[in-house]
PDB file of C-alpha atoms in Angstrom:
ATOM      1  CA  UNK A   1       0.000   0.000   0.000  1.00 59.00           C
ATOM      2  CA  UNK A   2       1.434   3.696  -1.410  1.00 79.00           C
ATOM      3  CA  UNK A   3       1.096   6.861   0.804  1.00 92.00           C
ATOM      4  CA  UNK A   4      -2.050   7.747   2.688  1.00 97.00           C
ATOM      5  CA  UNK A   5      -4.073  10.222   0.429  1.00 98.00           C
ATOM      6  CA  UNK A   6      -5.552  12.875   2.114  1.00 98.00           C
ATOM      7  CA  UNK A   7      -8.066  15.579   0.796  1.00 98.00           C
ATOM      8  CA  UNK A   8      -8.628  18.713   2.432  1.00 98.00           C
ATOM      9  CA  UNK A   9     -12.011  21.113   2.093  1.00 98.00           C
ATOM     10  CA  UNK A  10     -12.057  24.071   3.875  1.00 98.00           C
ATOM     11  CA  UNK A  11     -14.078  27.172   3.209  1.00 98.00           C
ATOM     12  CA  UNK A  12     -10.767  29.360   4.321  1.00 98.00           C
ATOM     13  CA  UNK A  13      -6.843  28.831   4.190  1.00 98.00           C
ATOM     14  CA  UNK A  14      -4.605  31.352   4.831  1.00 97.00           C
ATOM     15  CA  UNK A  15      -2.753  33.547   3.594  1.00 96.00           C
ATOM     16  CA  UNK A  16      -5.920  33.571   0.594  1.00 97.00           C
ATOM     17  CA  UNK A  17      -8.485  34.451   3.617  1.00 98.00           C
ATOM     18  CA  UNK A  18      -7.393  36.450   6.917  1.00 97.00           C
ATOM     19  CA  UNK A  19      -5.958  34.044   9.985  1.00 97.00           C
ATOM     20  CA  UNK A  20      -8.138  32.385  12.168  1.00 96.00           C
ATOM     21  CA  UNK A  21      -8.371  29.423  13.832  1.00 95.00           C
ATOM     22  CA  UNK A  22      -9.878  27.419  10.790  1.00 98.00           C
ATOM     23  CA  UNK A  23      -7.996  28.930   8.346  1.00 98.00           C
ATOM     24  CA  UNK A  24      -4.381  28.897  10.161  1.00 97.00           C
ATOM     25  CA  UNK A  25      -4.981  24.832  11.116  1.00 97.00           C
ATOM     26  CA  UNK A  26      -6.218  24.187   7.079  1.00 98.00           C
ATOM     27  CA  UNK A  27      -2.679  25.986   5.925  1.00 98.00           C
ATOM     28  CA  UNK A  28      -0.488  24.208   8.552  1.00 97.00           C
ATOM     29  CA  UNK A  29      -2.226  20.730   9.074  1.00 98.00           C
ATOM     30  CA  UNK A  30      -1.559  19.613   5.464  1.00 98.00           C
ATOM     31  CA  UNK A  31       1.970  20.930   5.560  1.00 98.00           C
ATOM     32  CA  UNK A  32       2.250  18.712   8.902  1.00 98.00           C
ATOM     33  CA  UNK A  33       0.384  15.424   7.587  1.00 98.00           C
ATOM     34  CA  UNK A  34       2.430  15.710   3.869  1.00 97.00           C
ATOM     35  CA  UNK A  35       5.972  15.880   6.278  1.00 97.00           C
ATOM     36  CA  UNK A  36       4.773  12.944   8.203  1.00 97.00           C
ATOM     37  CA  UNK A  37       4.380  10.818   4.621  1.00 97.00           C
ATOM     38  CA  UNK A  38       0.989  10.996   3.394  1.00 97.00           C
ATOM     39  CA  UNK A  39      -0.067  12.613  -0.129  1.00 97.00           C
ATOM     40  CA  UNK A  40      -2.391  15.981   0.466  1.00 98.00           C
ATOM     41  CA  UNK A  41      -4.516  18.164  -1.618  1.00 98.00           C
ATOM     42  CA  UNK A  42      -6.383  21.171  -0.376  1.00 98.00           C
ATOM     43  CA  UNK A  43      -9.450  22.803  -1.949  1.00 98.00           C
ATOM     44  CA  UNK A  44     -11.737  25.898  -0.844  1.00 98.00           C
ATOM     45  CA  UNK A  45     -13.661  28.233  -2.517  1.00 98.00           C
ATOM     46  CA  UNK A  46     -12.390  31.406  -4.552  1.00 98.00           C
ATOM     47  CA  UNK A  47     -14.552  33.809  -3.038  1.00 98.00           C
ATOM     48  CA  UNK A  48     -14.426  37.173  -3.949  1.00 96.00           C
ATOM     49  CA  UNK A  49     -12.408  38.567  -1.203  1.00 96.00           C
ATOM     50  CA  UNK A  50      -9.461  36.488  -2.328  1.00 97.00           C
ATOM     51  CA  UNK A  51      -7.132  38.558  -3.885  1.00 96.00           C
ATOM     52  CA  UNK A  52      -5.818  36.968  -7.279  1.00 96.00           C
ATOM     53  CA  UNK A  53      -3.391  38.581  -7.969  1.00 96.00           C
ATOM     54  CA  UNK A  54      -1.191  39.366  -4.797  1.00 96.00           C
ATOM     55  CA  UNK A  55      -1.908  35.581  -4.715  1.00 96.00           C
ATOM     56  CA  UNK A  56      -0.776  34.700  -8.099  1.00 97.00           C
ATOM     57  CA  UNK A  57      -3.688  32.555  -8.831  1.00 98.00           C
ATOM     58  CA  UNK A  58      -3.862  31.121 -12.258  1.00 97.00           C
ATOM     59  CA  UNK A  59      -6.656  29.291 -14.006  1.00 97.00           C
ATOM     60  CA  UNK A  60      -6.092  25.171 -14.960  1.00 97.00           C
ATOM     61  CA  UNK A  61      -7.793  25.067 -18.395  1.00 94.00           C
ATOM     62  CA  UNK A  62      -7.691  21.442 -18.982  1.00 93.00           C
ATOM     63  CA  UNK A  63      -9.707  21.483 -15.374  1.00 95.00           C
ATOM     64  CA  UNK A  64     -12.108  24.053 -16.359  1.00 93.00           C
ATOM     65  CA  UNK A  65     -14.975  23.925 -18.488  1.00 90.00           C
ATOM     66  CA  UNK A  66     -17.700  21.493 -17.722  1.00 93.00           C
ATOM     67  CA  UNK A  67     -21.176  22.769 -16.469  1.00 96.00           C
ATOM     68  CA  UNK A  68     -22.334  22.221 -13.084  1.00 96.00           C
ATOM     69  CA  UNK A  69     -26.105  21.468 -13.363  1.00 94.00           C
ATOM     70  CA  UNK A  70     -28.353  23.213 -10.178  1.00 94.00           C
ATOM     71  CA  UNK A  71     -32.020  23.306 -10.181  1.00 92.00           C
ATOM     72  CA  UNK A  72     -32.186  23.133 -13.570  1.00 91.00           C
ATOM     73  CA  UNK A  73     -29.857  26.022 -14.280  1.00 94.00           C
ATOM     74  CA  UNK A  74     -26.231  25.274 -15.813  1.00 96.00           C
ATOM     75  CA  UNK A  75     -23.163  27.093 -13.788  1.00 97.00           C
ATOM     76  CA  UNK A  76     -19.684  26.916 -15.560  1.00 97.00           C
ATOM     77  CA  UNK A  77     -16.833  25.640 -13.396  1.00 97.00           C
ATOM     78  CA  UNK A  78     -13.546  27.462 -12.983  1.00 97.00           C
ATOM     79  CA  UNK A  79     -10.764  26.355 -11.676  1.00 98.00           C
ATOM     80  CA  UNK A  80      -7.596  27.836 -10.455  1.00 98.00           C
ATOM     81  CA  UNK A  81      -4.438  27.003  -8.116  1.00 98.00           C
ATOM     82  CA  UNK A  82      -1.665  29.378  -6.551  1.00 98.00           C
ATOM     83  CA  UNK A  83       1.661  27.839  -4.600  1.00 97.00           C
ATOM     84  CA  UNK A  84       2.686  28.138  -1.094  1.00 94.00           C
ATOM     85  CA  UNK A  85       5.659  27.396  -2.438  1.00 89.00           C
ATOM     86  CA  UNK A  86       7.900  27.040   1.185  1.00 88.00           C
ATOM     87  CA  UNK A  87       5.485  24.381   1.950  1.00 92.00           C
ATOM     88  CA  UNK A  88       5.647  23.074  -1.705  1.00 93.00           C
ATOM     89  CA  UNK A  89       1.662  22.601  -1.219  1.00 96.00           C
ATOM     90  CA  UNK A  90      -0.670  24.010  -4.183  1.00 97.00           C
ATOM     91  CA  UNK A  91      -4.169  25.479  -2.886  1.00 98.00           C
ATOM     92  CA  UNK A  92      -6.819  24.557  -5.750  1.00 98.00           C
ATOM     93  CA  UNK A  93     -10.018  27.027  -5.851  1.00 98.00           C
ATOM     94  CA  UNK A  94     -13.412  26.609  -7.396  1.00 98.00           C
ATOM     95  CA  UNK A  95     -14.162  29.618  -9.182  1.00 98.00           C
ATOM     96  CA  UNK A  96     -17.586  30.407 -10.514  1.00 97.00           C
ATOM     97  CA  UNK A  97     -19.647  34.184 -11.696  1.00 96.00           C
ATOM     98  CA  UNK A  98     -22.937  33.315 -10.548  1.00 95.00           C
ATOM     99  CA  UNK A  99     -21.455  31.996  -6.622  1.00 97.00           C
ATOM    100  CA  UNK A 100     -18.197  33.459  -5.925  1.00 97.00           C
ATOM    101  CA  UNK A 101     -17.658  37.101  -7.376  1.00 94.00           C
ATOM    102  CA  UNK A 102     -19.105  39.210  -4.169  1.00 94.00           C
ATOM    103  CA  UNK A 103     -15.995  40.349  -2.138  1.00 93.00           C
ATOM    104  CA  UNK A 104     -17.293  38.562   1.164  1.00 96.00           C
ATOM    105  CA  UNK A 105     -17.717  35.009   1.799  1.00 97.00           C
ATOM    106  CA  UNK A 106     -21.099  33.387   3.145  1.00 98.00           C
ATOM    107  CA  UNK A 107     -22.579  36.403   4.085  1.00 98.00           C
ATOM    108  CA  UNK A 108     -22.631  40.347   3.151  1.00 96.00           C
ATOM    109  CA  UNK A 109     -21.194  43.321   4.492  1.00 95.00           C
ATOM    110  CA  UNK A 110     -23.652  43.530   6.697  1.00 96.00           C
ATOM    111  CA  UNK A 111     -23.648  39.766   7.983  1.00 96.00           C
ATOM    112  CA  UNK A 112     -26.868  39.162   6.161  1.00 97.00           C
ATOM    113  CA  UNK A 113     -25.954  35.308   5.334  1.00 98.00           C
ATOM    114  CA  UNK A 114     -26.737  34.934   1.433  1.00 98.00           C
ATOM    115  CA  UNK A 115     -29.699  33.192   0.196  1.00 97.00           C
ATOM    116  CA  UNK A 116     -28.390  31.152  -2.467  1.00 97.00           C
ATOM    117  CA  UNK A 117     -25.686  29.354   0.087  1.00 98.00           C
ATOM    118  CA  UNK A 118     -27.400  26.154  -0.252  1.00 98.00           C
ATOM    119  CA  UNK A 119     -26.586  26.478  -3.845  1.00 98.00           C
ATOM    120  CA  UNK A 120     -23.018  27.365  -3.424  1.00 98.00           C
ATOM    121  CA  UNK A 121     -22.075  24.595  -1.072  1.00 98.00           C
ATOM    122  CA  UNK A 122     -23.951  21.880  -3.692  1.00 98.00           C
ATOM    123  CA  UNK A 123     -21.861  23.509  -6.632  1.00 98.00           C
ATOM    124  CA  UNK A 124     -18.506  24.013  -4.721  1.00 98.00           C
ATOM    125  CA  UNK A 125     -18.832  20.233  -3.268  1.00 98.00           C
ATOM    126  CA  UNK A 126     -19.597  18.620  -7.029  1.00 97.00           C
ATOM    127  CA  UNK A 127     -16.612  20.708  -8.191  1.00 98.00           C
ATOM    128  CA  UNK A 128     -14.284  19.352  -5.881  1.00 98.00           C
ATOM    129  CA  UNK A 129     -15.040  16.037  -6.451  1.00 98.00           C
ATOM    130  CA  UNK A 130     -15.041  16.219 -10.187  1.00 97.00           C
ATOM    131  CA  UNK A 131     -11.801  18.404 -10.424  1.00 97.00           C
ATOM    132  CA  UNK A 132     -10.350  15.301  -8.603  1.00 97.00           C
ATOM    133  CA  UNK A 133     -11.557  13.140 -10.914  1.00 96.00           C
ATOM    134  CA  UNK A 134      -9.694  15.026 -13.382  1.00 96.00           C
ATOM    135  CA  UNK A 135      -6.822  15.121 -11.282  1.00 96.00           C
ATOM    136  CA  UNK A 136      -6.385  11.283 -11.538  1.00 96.00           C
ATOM    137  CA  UNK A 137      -6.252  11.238  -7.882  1.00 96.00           C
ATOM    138  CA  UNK A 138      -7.917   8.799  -5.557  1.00 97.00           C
ATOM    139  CA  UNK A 139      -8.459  10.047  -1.863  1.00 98.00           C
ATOM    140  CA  UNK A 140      -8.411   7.539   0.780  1.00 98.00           C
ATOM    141  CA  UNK A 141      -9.621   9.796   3.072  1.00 98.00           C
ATOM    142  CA  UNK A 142     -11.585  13.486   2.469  1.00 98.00           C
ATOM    143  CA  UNK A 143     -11.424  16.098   5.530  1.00 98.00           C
ATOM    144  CA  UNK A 144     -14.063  18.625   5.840  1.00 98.00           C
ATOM    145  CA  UNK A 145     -13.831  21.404   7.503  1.00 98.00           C
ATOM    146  CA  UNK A 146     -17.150  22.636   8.437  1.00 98.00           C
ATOM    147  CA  UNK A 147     -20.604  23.045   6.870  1.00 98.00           C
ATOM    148  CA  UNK A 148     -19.222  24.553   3.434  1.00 98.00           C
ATOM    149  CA  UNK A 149     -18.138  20.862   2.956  1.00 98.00           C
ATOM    150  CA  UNK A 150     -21.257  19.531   4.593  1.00 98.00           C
ATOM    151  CA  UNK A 151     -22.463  18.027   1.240  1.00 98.00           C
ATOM    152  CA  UNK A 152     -19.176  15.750   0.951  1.00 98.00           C
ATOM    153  CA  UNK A 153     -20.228  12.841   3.066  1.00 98.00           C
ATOM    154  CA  UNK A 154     -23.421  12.231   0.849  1.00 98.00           C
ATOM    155  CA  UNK A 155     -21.960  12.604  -2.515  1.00 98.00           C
ATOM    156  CA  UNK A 156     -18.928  10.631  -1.338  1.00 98.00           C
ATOM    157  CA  UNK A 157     -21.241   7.580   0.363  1.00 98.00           C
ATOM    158  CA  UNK A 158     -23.828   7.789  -2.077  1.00 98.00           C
ATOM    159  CA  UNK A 159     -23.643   9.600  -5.311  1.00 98.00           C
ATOM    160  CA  UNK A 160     -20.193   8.937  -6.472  1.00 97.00           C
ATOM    161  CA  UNK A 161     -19.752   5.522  -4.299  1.00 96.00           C
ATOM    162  CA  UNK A 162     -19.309   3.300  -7.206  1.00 95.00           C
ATOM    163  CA  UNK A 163     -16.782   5.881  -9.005  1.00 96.00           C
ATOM    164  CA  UNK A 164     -13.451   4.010  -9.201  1.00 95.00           C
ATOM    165  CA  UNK A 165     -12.008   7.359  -7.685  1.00 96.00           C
ATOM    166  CA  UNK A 166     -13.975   7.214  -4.725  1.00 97.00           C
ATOM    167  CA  UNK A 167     -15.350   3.989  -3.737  1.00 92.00           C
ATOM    168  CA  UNK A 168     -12.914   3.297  -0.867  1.00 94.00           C
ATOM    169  CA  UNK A 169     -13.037   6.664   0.004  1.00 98.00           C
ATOM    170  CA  UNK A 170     -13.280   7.615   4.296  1.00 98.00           C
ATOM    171  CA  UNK A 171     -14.710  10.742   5.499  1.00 98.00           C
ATOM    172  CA  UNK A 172     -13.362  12.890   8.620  1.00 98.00           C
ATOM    173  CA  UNK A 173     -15.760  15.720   9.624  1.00 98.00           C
ATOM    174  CA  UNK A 174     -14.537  18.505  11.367  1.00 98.00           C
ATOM    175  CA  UNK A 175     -17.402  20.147  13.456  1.00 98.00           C
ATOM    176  CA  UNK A 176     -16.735  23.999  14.098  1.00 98.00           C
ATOM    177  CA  UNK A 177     -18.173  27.249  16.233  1.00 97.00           C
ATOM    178  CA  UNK A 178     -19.498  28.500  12.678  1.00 97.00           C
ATOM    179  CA  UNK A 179     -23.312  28.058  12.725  1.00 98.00           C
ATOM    180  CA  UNK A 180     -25.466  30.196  10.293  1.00 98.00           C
ATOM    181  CA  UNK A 181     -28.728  31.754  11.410  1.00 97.00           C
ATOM    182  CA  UNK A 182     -30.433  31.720   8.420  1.00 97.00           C
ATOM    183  CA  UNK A 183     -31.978  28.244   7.359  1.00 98.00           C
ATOM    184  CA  UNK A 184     -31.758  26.567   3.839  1.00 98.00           C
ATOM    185  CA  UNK A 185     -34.785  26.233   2.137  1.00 98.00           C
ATOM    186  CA  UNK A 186     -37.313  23.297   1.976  1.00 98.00           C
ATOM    187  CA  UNK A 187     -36.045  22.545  -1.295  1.00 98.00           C
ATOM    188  CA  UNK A 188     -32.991  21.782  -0.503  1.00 98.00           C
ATOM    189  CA  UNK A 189     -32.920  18.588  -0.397  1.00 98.00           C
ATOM    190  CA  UNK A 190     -34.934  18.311  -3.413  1.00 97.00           C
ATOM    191  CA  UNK A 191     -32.356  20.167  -5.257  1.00 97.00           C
ATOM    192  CA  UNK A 192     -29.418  18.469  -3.929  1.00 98.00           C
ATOM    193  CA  UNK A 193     -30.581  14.878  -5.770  1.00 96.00           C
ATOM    194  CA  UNK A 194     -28.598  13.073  -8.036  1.00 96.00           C
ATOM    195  CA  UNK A 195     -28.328   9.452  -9.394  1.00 96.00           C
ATOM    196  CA  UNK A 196     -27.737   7.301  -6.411  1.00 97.00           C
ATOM    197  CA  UNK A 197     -28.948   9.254  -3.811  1.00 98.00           C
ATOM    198  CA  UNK A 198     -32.156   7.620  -2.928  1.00 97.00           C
ATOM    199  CA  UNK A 199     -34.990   9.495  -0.557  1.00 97.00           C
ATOM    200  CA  UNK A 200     -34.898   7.485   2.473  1.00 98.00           C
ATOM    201  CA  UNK A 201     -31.259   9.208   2.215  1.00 98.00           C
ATOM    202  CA  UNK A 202     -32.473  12.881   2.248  1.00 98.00           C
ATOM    203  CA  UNK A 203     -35.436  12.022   4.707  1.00 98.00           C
ATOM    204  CA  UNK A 204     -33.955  13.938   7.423  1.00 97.00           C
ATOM    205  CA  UNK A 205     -33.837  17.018   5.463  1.00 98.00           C
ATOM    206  CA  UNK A 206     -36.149  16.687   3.111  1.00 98.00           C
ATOM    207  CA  UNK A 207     -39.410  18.924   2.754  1.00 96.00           C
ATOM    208  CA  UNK A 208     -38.251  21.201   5.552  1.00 97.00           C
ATOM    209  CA  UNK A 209     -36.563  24.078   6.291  1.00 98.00           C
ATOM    210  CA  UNK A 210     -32.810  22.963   6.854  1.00 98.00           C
ATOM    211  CA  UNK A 211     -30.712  24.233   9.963  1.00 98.00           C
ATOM    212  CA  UNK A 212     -27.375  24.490  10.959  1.00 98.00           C
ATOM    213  CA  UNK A 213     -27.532  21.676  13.755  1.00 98.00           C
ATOM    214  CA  UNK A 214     -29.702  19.639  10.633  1.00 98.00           C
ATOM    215  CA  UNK A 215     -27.215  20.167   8.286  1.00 98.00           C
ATOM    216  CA  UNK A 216     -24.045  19.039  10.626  1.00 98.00           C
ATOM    217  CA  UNK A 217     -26.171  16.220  11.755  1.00 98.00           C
ATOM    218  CA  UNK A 218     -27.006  15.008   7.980  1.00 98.00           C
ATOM    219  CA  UNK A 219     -23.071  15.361   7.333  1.00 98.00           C
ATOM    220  CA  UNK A 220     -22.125  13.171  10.433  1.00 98.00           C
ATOM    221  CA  UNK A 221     -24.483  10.881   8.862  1.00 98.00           C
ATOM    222  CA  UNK A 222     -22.139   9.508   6.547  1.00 98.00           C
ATOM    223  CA  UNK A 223     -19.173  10.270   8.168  1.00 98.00           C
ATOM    224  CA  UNK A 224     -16.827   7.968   9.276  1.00 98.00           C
ATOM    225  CA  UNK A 225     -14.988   9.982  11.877  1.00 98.00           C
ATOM    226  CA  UNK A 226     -15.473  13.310  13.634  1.00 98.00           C
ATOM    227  CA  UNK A 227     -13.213  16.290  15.136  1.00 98.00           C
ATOM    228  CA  UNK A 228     -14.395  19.072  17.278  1.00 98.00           C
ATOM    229  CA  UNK A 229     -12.847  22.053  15.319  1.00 98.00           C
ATOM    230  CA  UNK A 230     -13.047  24.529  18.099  1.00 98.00           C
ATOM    231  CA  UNK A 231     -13.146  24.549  21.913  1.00 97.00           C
ATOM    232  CA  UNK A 232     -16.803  25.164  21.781  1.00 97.00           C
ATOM    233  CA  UNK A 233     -19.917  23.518  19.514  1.00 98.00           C
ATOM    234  CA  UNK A 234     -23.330  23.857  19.382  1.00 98.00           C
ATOM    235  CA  UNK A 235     -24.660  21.868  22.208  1.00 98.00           C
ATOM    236  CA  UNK A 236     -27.408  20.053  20.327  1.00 98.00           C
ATOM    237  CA  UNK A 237     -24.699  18.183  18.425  1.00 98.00           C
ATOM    238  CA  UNK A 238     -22.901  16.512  21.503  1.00 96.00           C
ATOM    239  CA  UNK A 239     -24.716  13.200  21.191  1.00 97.00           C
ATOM    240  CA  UNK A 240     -24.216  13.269  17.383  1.00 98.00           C
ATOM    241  CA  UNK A 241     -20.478  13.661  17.890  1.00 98.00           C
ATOM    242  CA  UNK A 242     -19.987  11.574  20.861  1.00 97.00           C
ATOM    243  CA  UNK A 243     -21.790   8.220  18.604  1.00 98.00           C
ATOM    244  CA  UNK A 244     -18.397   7.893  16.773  1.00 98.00           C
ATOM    245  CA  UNK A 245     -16.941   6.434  20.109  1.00 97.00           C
ATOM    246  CA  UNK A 246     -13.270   6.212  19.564  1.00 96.00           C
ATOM    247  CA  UNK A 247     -13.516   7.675  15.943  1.00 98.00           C
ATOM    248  CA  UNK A 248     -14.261  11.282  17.571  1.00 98.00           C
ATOM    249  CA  UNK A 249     -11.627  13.485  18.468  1.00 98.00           C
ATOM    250  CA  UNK A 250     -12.676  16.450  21.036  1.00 97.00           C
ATOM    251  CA  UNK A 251     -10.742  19.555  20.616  1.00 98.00           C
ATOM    252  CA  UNK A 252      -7.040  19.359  20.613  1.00 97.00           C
ATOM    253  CA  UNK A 253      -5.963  23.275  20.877  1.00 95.00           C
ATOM    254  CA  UNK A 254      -2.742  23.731  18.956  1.00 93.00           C
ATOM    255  CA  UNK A 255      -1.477  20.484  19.814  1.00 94.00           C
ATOM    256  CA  UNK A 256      -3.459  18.581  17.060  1.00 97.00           C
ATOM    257  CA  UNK A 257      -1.027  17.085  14.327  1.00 98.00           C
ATOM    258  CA  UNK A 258      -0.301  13.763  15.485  1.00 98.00           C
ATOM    259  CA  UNK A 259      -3.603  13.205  17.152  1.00 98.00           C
ATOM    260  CA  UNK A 260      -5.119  14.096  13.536  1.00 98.00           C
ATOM    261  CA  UNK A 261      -2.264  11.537  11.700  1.00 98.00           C
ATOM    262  CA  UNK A 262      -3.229   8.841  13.873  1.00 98.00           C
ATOM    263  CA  UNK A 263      -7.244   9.267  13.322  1.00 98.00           C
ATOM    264  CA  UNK A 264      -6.595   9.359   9.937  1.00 98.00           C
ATOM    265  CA  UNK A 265      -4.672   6.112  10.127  1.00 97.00           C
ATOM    266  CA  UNK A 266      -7.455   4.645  12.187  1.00 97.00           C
ATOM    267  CA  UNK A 267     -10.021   5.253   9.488  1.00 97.00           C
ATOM    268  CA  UNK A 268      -7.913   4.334   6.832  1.00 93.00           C
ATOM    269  CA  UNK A 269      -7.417   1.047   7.986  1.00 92.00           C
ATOM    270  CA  UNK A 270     -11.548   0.522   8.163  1.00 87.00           C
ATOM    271  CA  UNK A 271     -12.843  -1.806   5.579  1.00 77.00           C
TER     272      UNK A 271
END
């Protein structure tokens, strides 16, 4: 068996979005894990806030091109990659007009949350997974960092299952302090269908309005392992996150590399 493979998704990475928590630990961590052996790639969104050129972003034509098809409406997918080139990591970022031109991220100016998230999330998720895909790179395990990746588990467990690319694929969740206030719709799930994905699959989301604790919950779902992100989570996810017994990680504080390396070696190992 060849080096670990391990995907990262993470709505922020520094230096593209300002330091936080998340973002600092989704610029280091990979650095970490790829020094310790394993294979990484990292994708997030290229919001409009990230600044291309003091970046030196650059678009991949031969990944670019295909449509991304969302309730019924076509969105072209654009993708482009810049170097952190001490860390000899490249960041990959899914690029589209309609989603990801505002110059904020999830919400506006004013912290009004947007009301076509839903749709983002659904088109950033299926453009991760098929810019992989053209990557000719298998992931043996996918890391999601919070609810812009929330849609990962499902495509992953259901949707692309049977895709040679993915179908021994493991998912780690990484639960954060990021919950949004305002709910997605009570199409969502309706929208977020695709071959394989049956209904008995959506039927805790479906023909409701969709919350943050919902949408965690429905991620954990088809997880296979779970880390609390930050020192504090939403309380009505403790028994979700405790389930995974010896599969869940609480919070580690800065300390979190090799207790991270040796989850994902856990899960790996799972048949």
């Amino acid at each position: 068996m060849g080096a670990l493979k391990v995907l990262y998704i993470s709505p922020e990475v520094t230096p593209y979005l300002p330091s936080n928590e998340r973002a600092d630990m989704c610029r280091y961590l990979p650095q970490a894990i790829q020094e310790k052996g394993k294979e990484i790639r990292i994708f997030m969104p290229k919001f409009g806030n990230v600044n291309e050129r003091r970046n030196q972003l650059h678009e991949v034509q031969r990944l670019s091109g295909m449509n991304i098809i969302i309730d019924d409406t076509d969105h072209p997918l654009v993708i482009k990659v810049a170097s952190i080139l001490k860390a000899r990591m490249q960041v990959y970022f899914i690029d589209n007009d309609d989603f990801f031109t505002r110059k904020n991220t999830v919400a506006d100016e004013n912290g009004v949350e947007y009301e076509d998230n839903e749709d983002r999330i659904f088109f950033f998720m299926r453009g991760v997974l098929e810019t992989v895909k053209k990557l000719r790179w298998s992931p043996d395990i996918i890391h999601c960092h919070g609810w812009v990746s929330a849609l990962a588990p499902l495509l992953i467990k259901k949707a692309y299952c049977t895709d040679p690319f993915f179908k021994n694929t493991k998912i780690v969740y990484s639960v954060y302090n990021d919950d949004f206030n305002r709910p997605f719709s009570a199409r969502f799930a309706e929208k977020i269908k695709m071959n394989g994905i049956e209904d008995a699959d959506l039927e805790p989301i479906a023909g409701k309005e969709v919350s943050y604790v919902d949408l965690t919950k429905f991620a954990l779902k088809f997880s296979d392992g779970v880390i609390e992100g930050s020192e504090t989570i939403n309380t009505d996810l403790k028994e979700a996150v405790d389930s995974f017994g010896d599969l869940h990680l609480g919070y580690q504080g800065a300390e979190y590399v090799d207790s991270y390396n040796a989850l994902y070696d856990k899960i790996g190992e799972i048949e």
